[in-house]
Short mmCIF file of C-alpha atoms in Angstrom, two decimals:
data_model
loop_
_atom_site.label_atom_id
_atom_site.label_comp_id
_atom_site.label_asym_id
_atom_site.label_seq_id
_atom_site.Cartn_x
_atom_site.Cartn_y
_atom_site.Cartn_z
CA MET A 218 -0.04 -0.18 0.01
CA HIS A 219 1.20 3.30 -1.03
CA LEU A 220 1.10 5.62 1.58
CA TYR A 221 4.40 8.32 0.71
CA GLY A 222 2.63 11.33 0.21
CA SER A 223 -1.27 12.30 -0.74
CA ILE A 224 -2.89 11.71 -3.49
CA GLY A 225 -5.41 14.54 -3.10
CA HIS A 226 -5.50 18.21 -2.76
CA ARG A 227 -9.31 18.84 -2.01
CA SER A 228 -10.30 21.93 0.53
CA ALA A 229 -10.63 19.96 4.45
CA SER A 230 -11.10 21.95 7.09
CA GLN A 231 -7.61 22.09 9.32
CA GLY A 232 -7.62 19.37 11.93
CA GLN A 233 -7.39 19.94 15.80
CA THR A 234 -4.33 20.01 17.78
CA GLY A 235 -3.05 20.17 21.18
CA ALA A 236 -5.40 17.78 23.11
CA GLU A 237 -3.60 14.34 23.87
CA THR A 238 -4.44 11.35 25.91
CA LEU A 239 -1.53 9.16 28.01
CA ASP A 240 -3.81 6.05 28.20
CA ALA A 241 -2.53 2.61 28.79
CA ALA A 242 -5.18 1.34 25.99
CA ARG A 243 -7.47 -1.09 28.35
CA PRO A 244 -10.27 -3.00 27.01
CA SER A 245 -11.81 -5.82 28.73
CA LEU A 246 -10.49 -7.80 26.92
CA PRO A 247 -10.83 -12.30 26.96
CA PRO A 248 -7.47 -13.91 28.50
CA VAL A 249 -4.61 -14.95 25.67
CA ALA A 250 -2.04 -17.22 25.95
CA LEU A 251 1.33 -16.00 25.51
CA HIS A 252 4.46 -17.93 23.70
CA ALA A 253 7.48 -17.29 25.24
CA GLU A 254 8.85 -15.71 21.31
CA CYS A 255 6.36 -13.02 21.65
CA PRO A 256 7.73 -9.87 22.65
CA ALA A 257 5.50 -8.51 25.50
CA VAL A 258 4.35 -5.09 26.32
CA SER A 259 3.10 -3.57 30.31
CA MET A 260 0.54 -1.71 30.43
CA VAL A 261 0.87 1.95 31.77
CA THR A 262 -1.83 3.62 34.50
CA THR A 263 -2.62 7.61 33.89
CA ARG A 264 -2.62 10.27 36.70
CA ASP A 265 -4.34 12.96 37.40
CA ASP A 266 -1.24 15.17 36.38
CA GLY A 267 -1.44 12.78 32.70
CA ASP A 268 2.06 11.88 33.54
CA THR A 269 2.35 7.46 33.42
CA ALA A 270 3.75 5.01 35.34
CA THR A 271 4.93 1.96 35.02
CA ALA A 272 5.18 -1.32 37.09
CA SER A 273 8.42 -0.28 38.14
CA ASP A 274 9.05 3.48 38.22
CA ALA A 275 13.04 2.45 39.58
CA GLY A 276 15.04 4.64 36.28
CA ALA A 277 12.15 5.60 34.87
CA GLY A 278 13.90 8.88 33.86
CA ARG A 279 16.77 6.93 32.24
CA ARG A 280 14.37 4.65 29.88
CA LEU A 281 14.93 5.16 26.12
CA ARG A 282 11.84 7.53 25.28
CA VAL A 283 10.80 6.43 21.60
CA PHE A 284 7.65 7.52 19.58
CA PHE A 285 6.25 6.53 17.08
CA LEU A 286 4.51 7.75 14.76
CA PRO A 287 2.35 5.18 11.67
CA SER A 288 0.21 6.46 9.55
CA PHE A 289 -3.47 6.01 8.69
CA ALA A 290 -3.52 2.35 7.83
CA ARG A 291 -4.03 -0.94 9.66
CA GLY A 292 -1.08 -2.51 6.75
CA HIS A 293 1.43 0.38 8.62
CA LEU A 294 0.03 0.90 11.94
CA ILE A 295 -0.15 -3.17 13.26
CA PRO A 296 3.79 -3.36 12.09
CA GLN A 297 4.62 -0.58 13.63
CA THR A 298 3.23 -1.36 17.43
CA ASP A 299 4.98 -4.43 16.48
CA LEU A 300 7.87 -2.80 16.35
CA ALA A 301 7.00 -0.56 19.75
CA CYS A 302 6.84 -3.68 21.26
CA LEU A 303 9.58 -5.36 20.55
CA MET A 304 12.18 -2.35 21.40
CA ALA A 305 10.36 -2.56 24.75
CA ALA A 306 10.84 -6.27 25.07
CA ALA A 307 14.25 -6.55 23.95
CA ARG A 308 15.70 -3.86 27.09
CA PRO A 309 13.02 -4.50 29.41
CA GLY A 310 13.84 -1.17 31.52
CA GLU A 311 15.92 0.05 29.28
CA VAL A 312 13.06 1.53 26.76
CA GLU A 313 9.74 3.54 27.13
CA ALA A 314 7.71 2.96 23.61
CA THR A 315 4.69 5.20 22.98
CA MET A 316 2.57 4.94 19.63
CA VAL A 317 1.33 8.49 18.76
CA VAL A 318 -2.23 7.55 17.12
CA THR A 319 -5.56 8.73 16.74
CA PRO A 320 -8.75 7.22 19.19
CA ALA A 321 -9.80 4.87 16.54
CA ASN A 322 -6.56 4.15 16.24
CA ALA A 323 -5.65 3.91 19.11
CA ALA A 324 -8.45 1.17 19.65
CA LEU A 325 -7.09 -1.04 17.41
CA ILE A 326 -3.77 -1.24 18.35
CA ALA A 327 -5.27 -2.11 22.02
CA PRO A 328 -5.22 -5.52 22.33
CA THR A 329 -1.87 -5.36 21.40
CA VAL A 330 -0.34 -3.38 24.12
CA ALA A 331 -2.31 -4.92 26.61
CA ARG A 332 -1.54 -8.55 26.04
CA ALA A 333 1.63 -8.94 27.73
CA ALA A 334 1.12 -6.62 30.31
CA ALA A 335 2.04 -8.40 33.07
CA ALA A 336 5.19 -8.36 31.77
CA GLY A 337 6.19 -5.04 32.88
CA HIS A 338 8.09 -3.86 29.74
CA ALA A 339 7.36 0.26 29.23
CA VAL A 340 4.63 0.67 25.47
CA ARG A 341 2.04 3.08 26.24
CA VAL A 342 -0.43 5.46 24.39
CA LEU A 343 -0.34 9.03 23.25
CA ARG A 344 -3.73 9.66 21.30
CA HIS A 345 -4.56 12.99 18.99
CA PRO A 346 -7.07 14.10 17.53
CA PHE A 347 -7.86 12.71 13.90
CA PRO A 348 -7.85 15.90 11.55
CA ASP A 349 -11.30 16.49 10.29
CA VAL A 350 -11.65 15.74 6.82
CA GLY A 351 -15.03 15.22 6.37
CA LEU A 352 -15.27 11.19 7.47
CA GLY A 353 -17.55 9.59 9.43
CA ASP A 354 -17.05 9.31 13.79
CA GLY A 355 -14.95 6.58 14.05
CA VAL A 356 -13.51 6.77 10.71
CA GLU A 357 -9.51 7.43 10.63
CA CYS A 358 -8.16 4.96 8.61
CA LEU A 359 -8.53 3.61 5.34
CA ALA A 360 -9.83 -0.21 5.31
CA THR A 361 -12.62 1.17 7.41
CA ALA A 362 -13.21 4.67 4.60
CA PRO A 363 -15.24 4.74 2.08
CA ALA A 364 -12.98 4.14 -1.34
CA GLN A 365 -14.38 7.39 -2.73
CA ASP A 366 -13.12 8.76 0.37
CA ALA A 367 -9.73 7.25 0.44
CA TRP A 368 -8.66 10.56 -0.52
CA ARG A 369 -9.98 11.86 2.94
CA VAL A 370 -7.45 9.82 4.83
CA TYR A 371 -4.46 11.00 2.55
CA ARG A 372 -5.38 14.38 3.51
CA ALA A 373 -5.67 13.75 6.80
CA MET A 374 -1.79 11.88 6.42
CA GLU A 375 -0.75 15.74 5.43
CA LEU A 376 -3.07 17.80 8.47
CA VAL A 377 -1.18 15.73 10.93
CA GLN A 378 1.63 17.82 10.37
CA THR A 379 0.99 20.47 13.61
CA SER A 380 -0.59 18.06 15.30
CA HIS A 381 2.17 15.60 15.49
CA GLU A 382 5.34 18.76 15.62
CA SER A 383 3.01 20.44 18.84
CA LEU A 384 3.12 16.52 20.58
CA LEU A 385 7.02 16.37 19.93
CA ARG A 386 8.10 19.29 21.54
CA GLU A 387 5.52 19.22 24.49
CA HIS A 388 7.60 16.27 24.60
CA ARG A 389 10.90 16.43 23.39
CA PRO A 390 11.04 11.68 22.95
CA ASP A 391 14.78 10.56 22.98
CA ALA A 392 14.00 9.66 19.36
CA ILE A 393 11.31 9.74 17.19
CA VAL A 394 9.92 6.75 14.43
CA SER A 395 8.10 8.07 12.13
CA ASP A 396 6.19 6.59 8.61
CA VAL A 397 7.39 7.48 5.58
CA PRO A 398 4.95 10.37 4.25
CA PHE A 399 5.85 12.01 7.85
CA TRP A 400 9.08 13.76 6.63
CA TRP A 401 8.63 16.62 8.35
CA THR A 402 8.98 14.86 11.80
CA THR A 403 12.91 15.00 9.96
CA VAL A 404 13.31 18.92 10.14
CA VAL A 405 11.62 18.46 14.45
CA ALA A 406 14.44 16.41 15.42
CA ALA A 407 16.60 18.48 14.18
CA GLU A 408 15.66 20.90 16.12
CA LEU A 409 14.69 18.96 19.20
CA GLY A 410 18.36 17.66 18.51
CA VAL A 411 17.31 13.52 18.72
CA PRO A 412 17.48 10.87 15.91
CA ARG A 413 14.49 10.61 13.37
CA LEU A 414 14.19 7.53 11.54
CA THR A 415 11.88 6.35 9.13
CA PHE A 416 9.92 3.14 9.62
CA HIS A 417 9.19 1.24 6.06
CA PRO A 418 6.33 -1.30 6.32
CA VAL A 419 7.31 -2.71 3.07
CA GLY A 420 10.47 -4.03 2.05
CA VAL A 421 13.75 -3.04 0.64
CA PHE A 422 13.08 -4.82 -2.95
CA PRO A 423 10.61 -2.75 -3.84
CA GLN A 424 11.73 0.06 -2.63
CA LEU A 425 14.62 0.39 -4.45
CA ALA A 426 13.34 -1.08 -7.64
CA MET A 427 11.14 2.12 -7.60
CA ASN A 428 13.97 4.71 -6.23
CA ASN A 429 15.58 2.94 -9.50
CA LEU A 430 12.78 3.60 -11.84
CA PHE A 431 12.17 6.83 -10.90
CA LYS A 432 15.27 7.91 -12.13
CA MET A 433 14.18 7.15 -15.84
CA ARG A 434 11.44 8.50 -14.96
CA ALA A 435 10.77 10.72 -18.26
CA ASP A 436 11.44 7.61 -20.56
CA ILE A 437 8.99 5.19 -19.08
CA ILE A 438 6.73 8.52 -19.29
CA ARG A 439 7.80 8.65 -23.37
CA MET A 440 7.61 4.77 -23.71
CA SER A 441 3.96 4.74 -21.60
CA SER A 442 1.60 5.24 -24.85
CA ALA A 443 2.81 1.96 -26.75
CA PRO A 444 0.56 -0.60 -25.29
CA GLY A 445 2.73 -3.59 -23.79
CA THR A 446 6.15 -1.71 -23.41
CA VAL A 447 7.59 -3.39 -20.58
CA VAL A 448 10.90 -1.73 -19.60
CA SER A 449 13.83 -2.80 -16.99
CA VAL A 450 14.77 -1.91 -13.62
CA PRO A 451 18.24 -0.57 -13.77
CA SER A 452 20.99 -0.98 -11.46
CA LEU A 453 19.51 -3.76 -9.50
CA PRO A 454 21.52 -5.75 -7.70
CA GLY A 455 20.60 -9.74 -8.72
CA LYS A 456 18.97 -11.37 -11.78
CA GLU A 457 17.17 -8.81 -14.34
CA ILE A 458 13.88 -7.77 -13.10
CA THR A 459 12.13 -6.62 -15.81
CA ILE A 460 7.57 -4.84 -15.86
CA PRO A 461 5.20 -3.55 -18.14
CA VAL A 462 4.58 0.03 -17.54
CA SER A 463 0.35 -0.77 -17.40
CA GLU A 464 2.21 -2.38 -13.59
CA LEU A 465 4.07 0.50 -12.79
CA PRO A 466 3.37 2.75 -9.81
CA SER A 467 0.69 5.72 -11.06
CA PHE A 468 3.65 8.38 -9.91
CA LEU A 469 6.17 6.54 -12.47
CA VAL A 470 3.80 6.93 -15.30
CA GLN A 471 1.71 10.04 -14.55
CA ASP A 472 2.11 13.93 -12.59
CA ASP A 473 0.64 12.90 -8.53
CA HIS A 474 1.18 14.41 -5.61
CA LEU A 475 4.01 11.71 -5.03
CA SER A 476 5.46 12.24 -8.14
CA LYS A 477 5.83 15.77 -7.17
CA SER A 478 6.90 15.00 -3.70
CA TRP A 479 9.06 11.85 -4.13
CA GLU A 480 12.62 13.18 -3.70
CA GLN A 481 11.13 15.28 -0.77
CA ILE A 482 10.48 12.97 1.15
CA LYS A 483 13.95 10.53 -0.20
CA ALA A 484 15.98 13.75 0.97
CA PHE A 485 14.32 13.55 4.13
CA GLN A 486 15.10 9.45 4.85
CA LEU A 487 18.49 10.15 3.85
CA ALA A 488 18.89 13.14 6.27
CA GLY A 489 17.56 11.29 8.88
CA PHE A 490 19.61 8.96 11.71
CA GLY A 491 18.72 5.90 10.16
CA VAL A 492 15.65 4.05 8.02
CA ILE A 493 14.09 0.36 10.12
CA VAL A 494 12.69 -2.02 7.66
CA ASN A 495 10.35 -4.66 8.63
CA THR A 496 12.34 -7.39 6.17
CA PHE A 497 14.89 -10.28 7.00
CA VAL A 498 18.00 -10.40 5.80
CA ASP A 499 17.82 -13.76 3.86
CA LEU A 500 14.45 -12.57 1.92
CA GLU A 501 15.69 -10.22 0.28
CA LEU A 502 19.50 -11.05 -0.58
CA PRO A 503 21.12 -8.93 -2.07
CA TYR A 504 19.29 -5.89 -1.92
CA CYS A 505 19.25 -5.16 1.43
CA GLU A 506 23.15 -4.32 0.76
CA GLU A 507 21.88 -2.15 -1.86
CA PHE A 508 19.85 -0.67 0.17
CA SER A 509 22.74 0.37 2.99
CA ARG A 510 24.16 1.52 0.81
CA VAL A 511 22.05 4.10 -1.22
CA ASP A 512 19.32 4.79 0.93
CA ALA A 513 20.26 4.47 3.99
CA ARG A 514 22.96 6.57 7.07
CA ARG A 515 21.91 3.43 9.07
CA ALA A 516 19.81 0.79 7.79
CA TYR A 517 18.21 -1.52 10.63
CA PHE A 518 16.21 -4.82 8.94
CA VAL A 519 14.38 -5.92 11.57
CA GLY A 520 11.16 -8.34 10.73
CA PRO A 521 9.47 -10.49 10.69
CA LEU A 522 7.50 -8.08 13.09
CA ALA A 523 5.12 -10.48 13.23
CA GLN A 524 5.71 -14.33 13.52
CA PRO A 525 3.18 -16.90 13.79
CA SER A 526 4.15 -18.46 17.39
CA CYS A 527 3.14 -14.79 18.75
CA SER A 528 -0.07 -14.24 16.82
CA THR A 529 -3.37 -12.98 17.96
CA VAL A 530 -6.77 -13.47 17.22
CA HIS A 531 -7.44 -9.84 18.07
CA ARG A 532 -3.96 -8.35 16.46
CA GLY A 533 -5.10 -4.90 14.45
CA GLY A 534 -9.28 -5.52 15.72
CA ASP A 535 -11.69 -7.73 15.77
CA SER A 536 -11.42 -10.73 14.14
CA ASP A 537 -13.74 -13.75 13.29
CA VAL A 538 -12.08 -16.46 15.75
CA ASP A 539 -15.27 -18.62 14.45
CA CYS A 540 -13.20 -19.26 11.16
CA LEU A 541 -9.56 -21.05 13.13
CA SER A 542 -12.29 -23.92 14.45
CA TRP A 543 -13.39 -24.01 11.02
CA LEU A 544 -9.82 -24.83 10.07
CA SER A 545 -9.15 -27.06 12.28
CA THR A 546 -12.16 -29.79 10.60
CA LYS A 547 -9.60 -29.57 7.22
CA PRO A 548 -6.94 -31.48 6.10
CA SER A 549 -3.61 -30.28 6.59
CA ARG A 550 -2.26 -28.01 4.03
CA SER A 551 -5.69 -28.46 1.86
CA VAL A 552 -7.86 -25.31 2.31
CA VAL A 553 -6.09 -22.10 0.47
CA PHE A 554 -6.61 -18.67 2.40
CA VAL A 555 -8.12 -15.70 -0.02
CA CYS A 556 -7.56 -12.58 1.25
CA PHE A 557 -6.82 -9.17 -0.74
CA GLY A 558 -6.13 -6.91 2.62
CA SER A 559 -8.33 -4.06 3.93
CA TRP A 560 -7.88 -1.81 1.45
CA ALA A 561 -8.80 -2.94 -1.82
CA HIS A 562 -12.19 -2.43 -3.37
CA PHE A 563 -12.47 -5.01 -5.87
CA SER A 564 -15.99 -4.11 -8.44
CA ALA A 565 -19.63 -6.35 -8.14
CA THR A 566 -18.16 -8.16 -11.43
CA GLN A 567 -14.73 -9.48 -10.07
CA SER A 568 -15.78 -10.21 -6.94
CA ARG A 569 -18.39 -12.85 -8.25
CA GLU A 570 -15.69 -14.09 -11.17
CA LEU A 571 -13.84 -14.90 -8.36
CA ALA A 572 -16.65 -17.06 -5.74
CA LEU A 573 -17.02 -18.39 -9.21
CA GLY A 574 -14.01 -19.15 -9.43
CA LEU A 575 -13.47 -20.86 -5.87
CA GLU A 576 -16.71 -22.76 -6.13
CA ALA A 577 -15.19 -24.29 -9.95
CA SER A 578 -12.50 -24.94 -8.80
CA ASN A 579 -13.40 -27.83 -6.45
CA GLN A 580 -10.47 -26.56 -3.28
CA PRO A 581 -11.85 -25.94 0.03
CA PHE A 582 -10.77 -21.94 0.91
CA LEU A 583 -11.42 -19.15 3.50
CA TRP A 584 -12.60 -16.10 1.43
CA VAL A 585 -11.98 -12.78 3.28
CA VAL A 586 -14.43 -9.55 1.95
CA ARG A 587 -14.50 -6.04 3.14
CA SER A 588 -17.44 -5.59 5.61
CA ASP A 589 -18.94 -3.16 3.07
CA ALA A 590 -18.91 -5.32 0.37
CA SER A 591 -22.39 -5.57 -2.13
CA GLN A 592 -23.32 -7.74 -4.27
CA TRP A 593 -19.59 -9.95 -3.89
CA ALA A 594 -21.30 -13.28 -4.92
CA PRO A 595 -24.46 -14.99 -7.08
CA GLU A 596 -27.82 -15.96 -5.90
CA GLY A 597 -27.05 -19.13 -4.04
CA TRP A 598 -23.74 -19.11 -3.80
CA GLU A 599 -23.09 -19.83 -0.03
CA GLN A 600 -25.42 -22.54 -0.05
CA ARG A 601 -23.40 -24.33 -3.04
CA VAL A 602 -20.19 -24.06 -0.73
CA ALA A 603 -21.29 -24.67 2.66
CA GLY A 604 -19.09 -26.51 4.57
CA ARG A 605 -15.98 -26.41 1.50
CA GLY A 606 -15.33 -22.72 2.13
CA MET A 607 -15.93 -19.76 4.83
CA VAL A 608 -16.17 -16.12 4.20
CA VAL A 609 -15.20 -13.69 6.50
CA ARG A 610 -16.73 -10.28 6.83
CA GLY A 611 -14.22 -7.97 7.87
CA TRP A 612 -11.41 -8.32 9.50
CA ALA A 613 -9.34 -11.72 9.91
CA PRO A 614 -6.61 -12.54 12.23
CA GLN A 615 -4.41 -13.45 9.40
CA VAL A 616 -1.23 -14.37 11.23
CA ALA A 617 -3.06 -16.65 13.39
CA VAL A 618 -5.02 -17.87 9.70
CA LEU A 619 -1.26 -17.80 7.90
CA GLY A 620 -0.33 -20.50 10.62
CA HIS A 621 -2.78 -22.97 10.91
CA PRO A 622 -1.48 -25.85 10.18
CA SER A 623 -4.93 -26.29 7.24
CA VAL A 624 -4.45 -23.51 5.49
CA GLY A 625 -2.03 -24.65 2.38
CA ALA A 626 -1.64 -21.78 0.05
CA PHE A 627 -2.79 -17.76 0.42
CA LEU A 628 -3.79 -15.79 -2.43
CA THR A 629 -2.72 -12.58 -2.01
CA HIS A 630 -2.63 -8.36 -3.54
CA CYS A 631 1.06 -8.96 -2.97
CA GLY A 632 0.81 -6.09 0.28
CA TRP A 633 4.12 -6.62 1.66
CA ASN A 634 2.90 -7.24 5.04
CA SER A 635 1.05 -10.10 3.18
CA VAL A 636 4.76 -11.34 2.06
CA LEU A 637 6.41 -11.19 5.02
CA GLU A 638 3.82 -13.40 6.10
CA ALA A 639 2.78 -16.07 4.50
CA ALA A 640 7.04 -16.30 3.95
CA SER A 641 6.86 -16.03 7.91
CA ALA A 642 4.60 -19.12 8.62
CA GLY A 643 6.10 -21.19 5.11
CA VAL A 644 3.12 -20.90 3.01
CA PRO A 645 3.09 -20.86 -0.87
CA VAL A 646 0.93 -17.99 -3.04
CA LEU A 647 -0.92 -17.49 -5.35
CA THR A 648 -0.23 -14.13 -6.56
CA TRP A 649 -2.92 -11.26 -7.61
CA PRO A 650 -1.38 -7.32 -7.01
CA LEU A 651 -3.64 -4.71 -7.62
CA VAL A 652 -1.60 -1.67 -6.49
CA PHE A 653 1.06 0.74 -6.43
CA GLU A 654 3.89 -1.16 -5.17
CA GLN A 655 2.40 -4.95 -5.56
CA PHE A 656 3.30 -6.28 -8.61
CA ILE A 657 7.03 -5.55 -7.85
CA ASN A 658 6.70 -7.73 -4.49
CA GLU A 659 4.96 -9.78 -7.14
CA ARG A 660 8.23 -10.48 -8.76
CA LEU A 661 10.35 -10.92 -5.86
CA VAL A 662 7.36 -14.00 -4.41
CA THR A 663 7.66 -16.05 -8.16
CA GLY A 664 11.26 -14.96 -9.74
CA VAL A 665 13.62 -13.85 -7.04
CA ALA A 666 12.42 -16.21 -3.29
CA ALA A 667 10.53 -18.44 -5.54
CA PHE A 668 7.73 -19.38 -3.21
CA GLY A 669 4.90 -18.42 -5.46
CA ALA A 670 2.73 -18.50 -8.81
CA ARG A 671 0.77 -15.96 -10.57
CA VAL A 672 -3.09 -16.60 -11.03
CA TRP A 673 -3.65 -15.40 -14.35
CA GLU A 674 -1.13 -14.45 -17.11
CA GLY A 675 -3.56 -13.50 -19.65
CA GLY A 676 -4.42 -9.90 -19.73
CA THR A 677 -2.86 -6.97 -18.55
CA ARG A 678 -3.14 -6.11 -15.59
CA GLY A 679 -2.76 -2.90 -14.13
CA GLU A 680 -3.82 0.15 -11.53
CA ARG A 681 -4.62 2.70 -13.69
CA ALA A 682 -8.14 3.11 -15.04
CA GLY A 683 -7.78 1.73 -18.94
CA GLU A 684 -5.31 0.04 -18.96
CA ALA A 685 -6.13 -3.66 -17.35
CA GLU A 686 -8.10 -5.67 -18.57
CA THR A 687 -11.90 -5.52 -17.22
CA ALA A 688 -12.09 -8.50 -15.11
CA VAL A 689 -9.69 -11.77 -14.16
CA PRO A 690 -12.03 -14.74 -15.80
CA ALA A 691 -13.78 -16.87 -12.84
CA VAL A 692 -12.31 -20.13 -15.51
CA ALA A 693 -8.89 -18.67 -15.06
CA ILE A 694 -9.12 -19.08 -11.08
CA ALA A 695 -10.48 -22.25 -11.42
CA ARG A 696 -8.28 -23.10 -13.21
CA ALA A 697 -4.40 -21.54 -11.21
CA VAL A 698 -6.38 -22.54 -7.55
CA ALA A 699 -7.74 -25.87 -8.85
CA GLY A 700 -3.64 -26.38 -10.10
CA PHE A 701 -1.22 -24.67 -7.46
CA MET A 702 -3.14 -27.01 -5.41
CA GLU A 703 -2.51 -30.20 -6.94
CA ARG A 704 1.05 -32.03 -6.55
CA GLY A 705 3.81 -32.09 -8.59
CA ALA A 706 6.88 -30.22 -9.26
CA GLN A 707 5.92 -26.77 -9.30
CA ARG A 708 3.96 -27.59 -5.81
CA ASP A 709 6.93 -29.37 -4.74
CA GLY A 710 9.43 -26.64 -5.24
CA VAL A 711 6.97 -23.29 -3.79
CA GLU A 712 6.95 -25.70 -1.16
CA ALA A 713 10.13 -26.07 -0.72
CA SER A 714 10.98 -22.22 -0.87
CA ALA A 715 8.63 -21.51 1.15
CA ARG A 716 9.52 -23.94 4.33
CA ASP A 717 13.34 -22.88 4.05
CA LEU A 718 12.23 -18.91 4.42
CA ALA A 719 9.76 -19.69 7.85
CA GLY A 720 13.25 -21.83 8.87
CA ARG A 721 15.34 -18.55 7.91
CA ALA A 722 12.54 -15.73 8.83
CA ARG A 723 12.48 -18.00 12.81
CA ALA A 724 16.13 -17.75 12.85
CA ALA A 725 16.74 -13.73 11.74
CA VAL A 726 14.05 -12.66 14.77
CA GLY A 727 15.68 -15.87 16.98
CA GLU A 728 18.77 -15.09 19.59
CA ASN A 729 21.65 -13.74 17.79
CA GLY A 730 19.74 -13.70 14.25
CA SER A 731 19.71 -11.40 12.14
CA SER A 732 16.87 -9.05 13.03
CA TRP A 733 17.12 -9.91 17.05
CA ARG A 734 20.65 -8.33 16.76
CA ASP A 735 19.61 -5.57 14.17
CA ILE A 736 17.20 -4.30 17.06
CA HIS A 737 19.64 -4.51 19.80
CA ARG A 738 22.21 -2.44 17.79
CA LEU A 739 19.18 -0.02 17.21
CA ILE A 740 18.93 0.39 20.28
CA ASP A 741 22.33 0.63 20.91
CA ASP A 742 22.62 3.10 19.04
CA LEU A 743 19.95 5.67 20.03
CA VAL A 744 21.12 4.95 23.55
CA GLN A 745 25.08 6.48 22.69
CA ALA A 746 23.17 9.38 20.80
CA ARG A 747 21.27 10.10 23.13
CA ALA A 748 24.58 10.24 26.16
CA SER A 749 27.08 12.19 22.69
CA GLY A 750 24.36 13.93 20.77
CA LEU A 751 23.69 13.54 17.29
CA PRO A 752 26.60 12.87 14.75
CA GLU A 753 27.16 15.49 12.15
CA GLU A 754 23.61 15.43 10.06
CA ARG A 755 23.59 15.42 6.39
CA PRO A 756 22.00 18.89 5.37
CA ILE A 757 18.31 18.49 4.27
CA LYS A 758 17.98 19.29 0.79
CA ALA A 759 13.92 19.71 0.60
#
């Protein structure tokens, strides 16, 4: 999902500023079993004077206070919360992590903050108002906004600048970790004399590809008028990567807000202290090495932040837990999990083709559809597939589902979180990218890491109107799903690759693994920066 910049400039009133609440995000939740490997967090209690008290106040002044500023999308909010919890758990008593979020987004992460309160790790929530952009009460992220109002969420990401700057100057944290579109935090951090790190929920492979393609943007625009034009990604290590112009992100093909702000965003990223990426080195070699060389002063590869061993059915919102019980009635590795993220909006025509394709595949499936989806299946379809298929409306516990032994394949839009979670769980992937960098992620899945295959090879794909086929037909979906689940050389190959990646992901986050080391290196670097002052910063070139 792209959140590098706003996609709209329509009028919206300025958001409120100055009103904030420190709280412990303590909902009434059923007990959740904890795994020993899971990052744990503590509750903090709110005093009458607005200060917070943790499980132990001893030495609280010596804690490294890190503020985390996620953008307004679950795919960014959830992994950044995982990161905050992980840093607090890595050094209990040394790190205090604060999530700076709006009220409705605070509710989404409350279960994650609450689930390991007894561990005594210092994680807290600092709430600020969501900017007034004409959305309904409680609509504060892309997952809950109607498709036609997505631009309002992007507009809110611009208007929140004033609130962010005010809160950071008031609370003066020791370090700031902020999402990509909040480039202005680099300026505030420099003013406060503290490190600012960019958090990337998207892997380094797509980032490098987009960076390098942006340098040849003029050539891409010139070639875009010729149907079927394919470009090779320049200066990318490893095997050659080619992609049709129709599958490139729109900012590379036409002028928009992101095309105008891309260089500015990258300049502020490079001027900052460093970059944190939700990936692990073994998934993206040699791209991590190249990224460290060209795109960050310091690079920390800390993923996968969501491991199946520490999943919770309430991570990221209220989930349908019945689907896990349903999965337990199915044979091992037999179910196709179908989910296109929290933001995708399929047309009614495409949804019906997908429904018919899943029916015709004759494979067990678990399909997640948006809660606001309508006319998504033909009449009588649910009755015909009853028992073999299950539909979840709204939010599903994806990490828990992918970790279930009955899941044998994942039909996905190739959002980075989904790619990473599938690799971590060792689940082979069927790719159906929809927007932005997802077509680039697909190349990593199918061509580089080789733990997946495309759903459809038969038509033009892309995110821009008029360039893509109107719908992927049911017969193609049925053929791809059934073929992917059959035993054979292709299936054996992707399963072997998926199992290998799962083992490497576990090793990365285990003690002395690459991601484990980078988390501790990150904390050490921030502690040293606080003690000795920031090293000379690169000049910011807006």
